[in-house]
């Protein structure tokens, strides 16, 4: 599936109705299903009291239980007072800017207040994180730890033993190149903290490649990992200088 450029995206979703029609397709790809009883029998309800009702999709009422719902109900757009076109553009910018789009940029370009832009980005990022958490890496996966935060205090020790926040990093490799990545902040690098993360983010049949740290060896044993390759080198198994080029997973 080709990725739309900004101009193509704006042309495709130039109206609120176009945005709602896309939400309908995503929410009910096989036709309407009542969120309450699961029935597929429904009727459309015109509601003139809704803002810009003539430019929007009608409400959908279940013929079995009479539950009324809209395409935005139960989503991050639920009861929003902000134009759906601005929401869609926020999603597009957040998903396509690897550096991370700022709330000030959203506020300036979409003509909304900073608090509104900040709240929109917060909801979009939360939805993206929830979606990513559903995926599991498979095949050959390189696993290592990384450290994020400001400058280290004291003697400024780097890496393991520093006071920076430890992060478990796993990269799915394909044909020798990184394809997907998953990262998780952990309180410490013990087996008790790391094993649950790897169990959740990796499929059981993965081939692990690690630097042989005691924690990862213990995790492999704890999770009964059959394939665990220890890669010894002067450089860490995972290098942060290429993390920015990976697709989130």
mmCIF file of C-alpha atoms in Angstrom:
data_model
loop_
_atom_site.group_PDB
_atom_site.id
_atom_site.type_symbol
_atom_site.label_atom_id
_atom_site.label_comp_id
_atom_site.label_asym_id
_atom_site.label_seq_id
_atom_site.Cartn_x
_atom_site.Cartn_y
_atom_site.Cartn_z
ATOM 1 C CA UNK A 1 0.000 0.000 0.000
ATOM 2 C CA UNK A 2 1.490 3.339 -1.069
ATOM 3 C CA UNK A 3 1.860 6.127 1.459
ATOM 4 C CA UNK A 4 0.038 9.347 0.660
ATOM 5 C CA UNK A 5 2.089 12.505 0.541
ATOM 6 C CA UNK A 6 0.776 15.562 2.374
ATOM 7 C CA UNK A 7 -0.996 17.047 -0.652
ATOM 8 C CA UNK A 8 -2.660 13.731 -1.526
ATOM 9 C CA UNK A 9 -3.710 13.271 2.100
ATOM 10 C CA UNK A 10 -5.307 16.716 2.293
ATOM 11 C CA UNK A 11 -7.142 16.172 -0.979
ATOM 12 C CA UNK A 12 -8.473 12.781 0.114
ATOM 13 C CA UNK A 13 -9.692 14.029 3.493
ATOM 14 C CA UNK A 14 -10.759 17.520 2.506
ATOM 15 C CA UNK A 15 -14.210 17.195 4.124
ATOM 16 C CA UNK A 16 -15.519 16.009 7.472
ATOM 17 C CA UNK A 17 -17.719 13.487 5.673
ATOM 18 C CA UNK A 18 -14.684 11.960 3.930
ATOM 19 C CA UNK A 19 -13.024 11.540 7.323
ATOM 20 C CA UNK A 20 -16.137 9.909 8.797
ATOM 21 C CA UNK A 21 -16.507 7.571 5.820
ATOM 22 C CA UNK A 22 -12.930 6.409 6.378
ATOM 23 C CA UNK A 23 -13.634 5.842 10.070
ATOM 24 C CA UNK A 24 -16.678 3.751 9.109
ATOM 25 C CA UNK A 25 -14.508 1.575 6.837
ATOM 26 C CA UNK A 26 -11.914 1.081 9.565
ATOM 27 C CA UNK A 27 -14.415 0.406 12.317
ATOM 28 C CA UNK A 28 -16.817 -1.803 10.368
ATOM 29 C CA UNK A 29 -14.920 -3.237 7.356
ATOM 30 C CA UNK A 30 -17.632 -5.868 6.820
ATOM 31 C CA UNK A 31 -20.590 -3.567 7.485
ATOM 32 C CA UNK A 32 -22.133 -2.049 10.596
ATOM 33 C CA UNK A 33 -22.128 -4.114 13.790
ATOM 34 C CA UNK A 34 -23.939 -2.875 16.885
ATOM 35 C CA UNK A 35 -21.389 -2.263 19.675
ATOM 36 C CA UNK A 36 -23.972 -3.342 22.255
ATOM 37 C CA UNK A 37 -25.650 -6.496 20.928
ATOM 38 C CA UNK A 38 -23.635 -7.344 17.814
ATOM 39 C CA UNK A 39 -26.576 -7.138 15.428
ATOM 40 C CA UNK A 40 -25.948 -6.024 11.837
ATOM 41 C CA UNK A 41 -29.478 -4.705 11.334
ATOM 42 C CA UNK A 42 -29.608 -0.931 11.544
ATOM 43 C CA UNK A 43 -31.221 2.223 10.267
ATOM 44 C CA UNK A 44 -29.781 5.685 9.741
ATOM 45 C CA UNK A 45 -30.964 8.515 11.953
ATOM 46 C CA UNK A 46 -30.658 12.107 10.765
ATOM 47 C CA UNK A 47 -29.932 14.454 13.645
ATOM 48 C CA UNK A 48 -30.308 18.095 12.659
ATOM 49 C CA UNK A 49 -29.145 19.282 16.090
ATOM 50 C CA UNK A 50 -25.604 18.038 15.430
ATOM 51 C CA UNK A 51 -23.058 20.605 14.340
ATOM 52 C CA UNK A 52 -22.763 20.675 10.540
ATOM 53 C CA UNK A 53 -25.198 17.760 10.367
ATOM 54 C CA UNK A 54 -25.711 18.119 6.623
ATOM 55 C CA UNK A 55 -21.990 17.553 6.016
ATOM 56 C CA UNK A 56 -21.668 14.511 8.266
ATOM 57 C CA UNK A 57 -22.678 10.865 8.280
ATOM 58 C CA UNK A 58 -25.934 10.157 10.140
ATOM 59 C CA UNK A 59 -26.174 8.293 13.424
ATOM 60 C CA UNK A 60 -26.700 4.534 13.212
ATOM 61 C CA UNK A 61 -29.451 2.908 15.245
ATOM 62 C CA UNK A 62 -29.594 -0.832 15.873
ATOM 63 C CA UNK A 63 -32.946 -2.364 14.887
ATOM 64 C CA UNK A 64 -32.658 -4.964 17.660
ATOM 65 C CA UNK A 65 -31.666 -3.032 20.781
ATOM 66 C CA UNK A 66 -32.176 0.560 19.509
ATOM 67 C CA UNK A 67 -28.627 1.540 20.482
ATOM 68 C CA UNK A 68 -27.537 4.686 18.649
ATOM 69 C CA UNK A 69 -23.885 5.204 17.794
ATOM 70 C CA UNK A 70 -21.666 7.259 15.527
ATOM 71 C CA UNK A 71 -18.379 6.503 13.780
ATOM 72 C CA UNK A 72 -16.481 8.501 16.417
ATOM 73 C CA UNK A 73 -18.121 6.966 19.514
ATOM 74 C CA UNK A 74 -15.590 5.210 21.717
ATOM 75 C CA UNK A 75 -12.600 6.544 19.761
ATOM 76 C CA UNK A 76 -10.110 9.324 20.481
ATOM 77 C CA UNK A 77 -12.456 11.581 18.477
ATOM 78 C CA UNK A 78 -15.441 10.903 20.763
ATOM 79 C CA UNK A 79 -17.412 14.092 21.507
ATOM 80 C CA UNK A 80 -14.619 16.241 20.093
ATOM 81 C CA UNK A 81 -15.366 19.850 19.244
ATOM 82 C CA UNK A 82 -12.349 20.021 16.944
ATOM 83 C CA UNK A 83 -12.813 19.540 13.195
ATOM 84 C CA UNK A 84 -12.078 15.939 12.173
ATOM 85 C CA UNK A 85 -9.919 17.218 9.322
ATOM 86 C CA UNK A 86 -7.581 18.745 11.900
ATOM 87 C CA UNK A 87 -7.566 15.490 13.852
ATOM 88 C CA UNK A 88 -6.693 13.488 10.736
ATOM 89 C CA UNK A 89 -3.881 15.873 9.838
ATOM 90 C CA UNK A 90 -2.517 15.612 13.381
ATOM 91 C CA UNK A 91 -2.471 11.818 13.059
ATOM 92 C CA UNK A 92 -0.709 12.105 9.688
ATOM 93 C CA UNK A 93 1.969 14.464 11.001
ATOM 94 C CA UNK A 94 2.555 12.431 14.166
ATOM 95 C CA UNK A 95 2.922 9.208 12.178
ATOM 96 C CA UNK A 96 5.198 10.595 9.482
ATOM 97 C CA UNK A 97 7.629 12.813 11.383
ATOM 98 C CA UNK A 98 10.372 10.579 12.833
ATOM 99 C CA UNK A 99 11.647 13.462 14.956
ATOM 100 C CA UNK A 100 8.272 13.840 16.660
ATOM 101 C CA UNK A 101 5.981 16.724 15.770
ATOM 102 C CA UNK A 102 5.607 19.383 18.482
ATOM 103 C CA UNK A 103 2.323 20.672 19.912
ATOM 104 C CA UNK A 104 3.415 24.214 19.005
ATOM 105 C CA UNK A 105 3.696 23.128 15.353
ATOM 106 C CA UNK A 106 0.219 21.580 15.434
ATOM 107 C CA UNK A 107 -1.241 24.685 17.090
ATOM 108 C CA UNK A 108 0.372 27.063 14.585
ATOM 109 C CA UNK A 109 -0.459 25.130 11.405
ATOM 110 C CA UNK A 110 -3.950 23.936 12.329
ATOM 111 C CA UNK A 111 -5.156 27.137 13.971
ATOM 112 C CA UNK A 112 -5.952 25.618 17.371
ATOM 113 C CA UNK A 113 -4.843 26.627 20.863
ATOM 114 C CA UNK A 114 -1.735 25.087 22.375
ATOM 115 C CA UNK A 115 -3.729 23.186 25.075
ATOM 116 C CA UNK A 116 -5.946 21.713 22.335
ATOM 117 C CA UNK A 117 -2.946 20.728 20.202
ATOM 118 C CA UNK A 118 -1.183 19.197 23.213
ATOM 119 C CA UNK A 119 -4.263 17.173 24.156
ATOM 120 C CA UNK A 120 -4.744 15.966 20.582
ATOM 121 C CA UNK A 121 -1.131 14.807 20.349
ATOM 122 C CA UNK A 122 -1.386 13.108 23.742
ATOM 123 C CA UNK A 123 -4.394 11.077 22.612
ATOM 124 C CA UNK A 124 -2.864 10.231 19.232
ATOM 125 C CA UNK A 125 0.412 9.060 20.789
ATOM 126 C CA UNK A 126 -1.441 7.005 23.401
ATOM 127 C CA UNK A 127 -3.473 5.310 20.635
ATOM 128 C CA UNK A 128 -0.294 4.605 18.658
ATOM 129 C CA UNK A 129 1.405 3.129 21.728
ATOM 130 C CA UNK A 130 -1.620 0.932 22.487
ATOM 131 C CA UNK A 131 -1.650 -0.324 18.902
ATOM 132 C CA UNK A 132 2.076 -1.020 18.884
ATOM 133 C CA UNK A 133 1.758 -2.992 22.129
ATOM 134 C CA UNK A 134 -0.409 -5.506 20.253
ATOM 135 C CA UNK A 135 2.450 -6.548 17.963
ATOM 136 C CA UNK A 136 5.086 -9.181 18.711
ATOM 137 C CA UNK A 137 8.472 -9.524 17.047
ATOM 138 C CA UNK A 138 9.385 -12.785 15.341
ATOM 139 C CA UNK A 139 12.237 -14.468 13.517
ATOM 140 C CA UNK A 140 15.757 -13.262 14.323
ATOM 141 C CA UNK A 141 15.621 -10.668 17.102
ATOM 142 C CA UNK A 142 18.590 -8.763 18.530
ATOM 143 C CA UNK A 143 18.130 -7.844 22.184
ATOM 144 C CA UNK A 144 20.140 -5.407 24.270
ATOM 145 C CA UNK A 145 19.771 -2.654 26.832
ATOM 146 C CA UNK A 146 20.024 1.079 26.284
ATOM 147 C CA UNK A 147 20.019 4.118 28.554
ATOM 148 C CA UNK A 148 18.126 7.360 28.186
ATOM 149 C CA UNK A 149 17.958 10.563 30.158
ATOM 150 C CA UNK A 150 19.998 13.661 30.869
ATOM 151 C CA UNK A 151 23.632 13.848 31.843
ATOM 152 C CA UNK A 152 24.792 11.303 34.376
ATOM 153 C CA UNK A 153 25.609 12.669 37.811
ATOM 154 C CA UNK A 154 28.709 12.052 39.859
ATOM 155 C CA UNK A 155 31.548 10.740 37.718
ATOM 156 C CA UNK A 156 29.306 10.630 34.668
ATOM 157 C CA UNK A 157 29.438 6.888 34.179
ATOM 158 C CA UNK A 158 27.744 5.713 30.997
ATOM 159 C CA UNK A 159 25.798 2.521 30.243
ATOM 160 C CA UNK A 160 25.285 -0.184 32.827
ATOM 161 C CA UNK A 161 25.755 1.161 36.322
ATOM 162 C CA UNK A 162 24.810 4.743 35.426
ATOM 163 C CA UNK A 163 21.828 6.557 36.904
ATOM 164 C CA UNK A 164 20.113 6.916 33.537
ATOM 165 C CA UNK A 165 16.820 5.126 32.843
ATOM 166 C CA UNK A 166 17.371 1.563 31.530
ATOM 167 C CA UNK A 167 15.429 0.492 28.445
ATOM 168 C CA UNK A 168 15.080 -2.981 26.941
ATOM 169 C CA UNK A 169 15.508 -2.799 23.166
ATOM 170 C CA UNK A 170 14.636 -5.594 20.736
ATOM 171 C CA UNK A 171 15.039 -5.387 16.956
ATOM 172 C CA UNK A 172 13.581 -7.820 14.442
ATOM 173 C CA UNK A 173 16.133 -8.461 11.691
ATOM 174 C CA UNK A 174 15.323 -9.377 8.108
ATOM 175 C CA UNK A 175 18.039 -10.180 5.575
ATOM 176 C CA UNK A 176 20.613 -8.675 7.893
ATOM 177 C CA UNK A 177 18.793 -5.367 8.229
ATOM 178 C CA UNK A 178 16.593 -4.012 11.056
ATOM 179 C CA UNK A 179 12.873 -4.088 10.237
ATOM 180 C CA UNK A 180 10.898 -3.515 13.442
ATOM 181 C CA UNK A 181 11.808 -2.349 16.898
ATOM 182 C CA UNK A 182 10.223 -2.462 20.323
ATOM 183 C CA UNK A 183 11.462 -0.638 23.414
ATOM 184 C CA UNK A 184 10.292 -0.726 27.009
ATOM 185 C CA UNK A 185 11.354 1.312 30.024
ATOM 186 C CA UNK A 186 12.156 -0.965 32.972
ATOM 187 C CA UNK A 187 12.915 -0.127 36.628
ATOM 188 C CA UNK A 188 16.113 -2.177 36.536
ATOM 189 C CA UNK A 189 17.896 -4.810 34.485
ATOM 190 C CA UNK A 190 17.020 -7.837 36.573
ATOM 191 C CA UNK A 191 15.426 -10.997 35.238
ATOM 192 C CA UNK A 192 12.247 -10.166 37.174
ATOM 193 C CA UNK A 193 11.895 -6.832 35.348
ATOM 194 C CA UNK A 194 13.077 -7.838 31.866
ATOM 195 C CA UNK A 195 11.558 -11.317 31.355
ATOM 196 C CA UNK A 196 7.894 -10.139 31.422
ATOM 197 C CA UNK A 197 8.701 -7.503 28.779
ATOM 198 C CA UNK A 198 10.344 -10.033 26.447
ATOM 199 C CA UNK A 199 7.534 -12.526 27.015
ATOM 200 C CA UNK A 200 4.970 -9.910 26.000
ATOM 201 C CA UNK A 201 6.825 -8.340 23.060
ATOM 202 C CA UNK A 202 8.440 -11.408 21.431
ATOM 203 C CA UNK A 203 6.887 -14.531 19.947
ATOM 204 C CA UNK A 204 8.007 -17.810 21.561
ATOM 205 C CA UNK A 205 9.761 -19.101 18.431
ATOM 206 C CA UNK A 206 12.143 -16.153 18.044
ATOM 207 C CA UNK A 207 15.883 -16.622 17.566
ATOM 208 C CA UNK A 208 17.527 -14.412 20.165
ATOM 209 C CA UNK A 209 20.828 -12.656 19.486
ATOM 210 C CA UNK A 210 22.316 -11.021 22.596
ATOM 211 C CA UNK A 211 25.667 -10.007 24.071
ATOM 212 C CA UNK A 212 25.353 -12.773 26.651
ATOM 213 C CA UNK A 213 24.572 -10.578 29.650
ATOM 214 C CA UNK A 214 23.600 -12.468 32.803
ATOM 215 C CA UNK A 215 20.109 -10.977 32.735
ATOM 216 C CA UNK A 216 19.354 -12.019 29.148
ATOM 217 C CA UNK A 217 20.809 -15.485 29.682
ATOM 218 C CA UNK A 218 18.571 -15.859 32.733
ATOM 219 C CA UNK A 219 15.570 -14.581 30.760
ATOM 220 C CA UNK A 220 16.219 -17.093 27.972
ATOM 221 C CA UNK A 221 16.241 -19.875 30.559
ATOM 222 C CA UNK A 222 13.163 -18.493 32.348
ATOM 223 C CA UNK A 223 11.178 -18.297 29.110
ATOM 224 C CA UNK A 224 12.535 -21.654 27.900
ATOM 225 C CA UNK A 225 13.971 -19.976 24.814
ATOM 226 C CA UNK A 226 15.320 -22.727 22.549
ATOM 227 C CA UNK A 227 17.378 -20.541 20.176
ATOM 228 C CA UNK A 228 19.746 -18.084 21.857
ATOM 229 C CA UNK A 229 22.868 -16.918 20.026
ATOM 230 C CA UNK A 230 25.453 -14.993 22.031
ATOM 231 C CA UNK A 231 27.310 -12.437 19.922
ATOM 232 C CA UNK A 232 30.565 -11.314 21.479
ATOM 233 C CA UNK A 233 32.117 -8.135 20.118
ATOM 234 C CA UNK A 234 33.697 -4.904 21.259
ATOM 235 C CA UNK A 235 30.540 -3.062 20.208
ATOM 236 C CA UNK A 236 27.112 -3.607 21.771
ATOM 237 C CA UNK A 237 24.690 -5.923 19.980
ATOM 238 C CA UNK A 238 22.413 -2.962 19.253
ATOM 239 C CA UNK A 239 23.689 0.461 18.261
ATOM 240 C CA UNK A 240 21.606 3.513 19.115
ATOM 241 C CA UNK A 241 22.918 5.384 16.070
ATOM 242 C CA UNK A 242 20.604 3.392 13.780
ATOM 243 C CA UNK A 243 17.542 3.180 16.021
ATOM 244 C CA UNK A 244 16.059 6.296 14.483
ATOM 245 C CA UNK A 245 15.888 4.570 11.101
ATOM 246 C CA UNK A 246 13.745 1.708 12.321
ATOM 247 C CA UNK A 247 9.987 1.349 12.012
ATOM 248 C CA UNK A 248 8.147 1.218 15.354
ATOM 249 C CA UNK A 249 6.553 -2.125 16.202
#
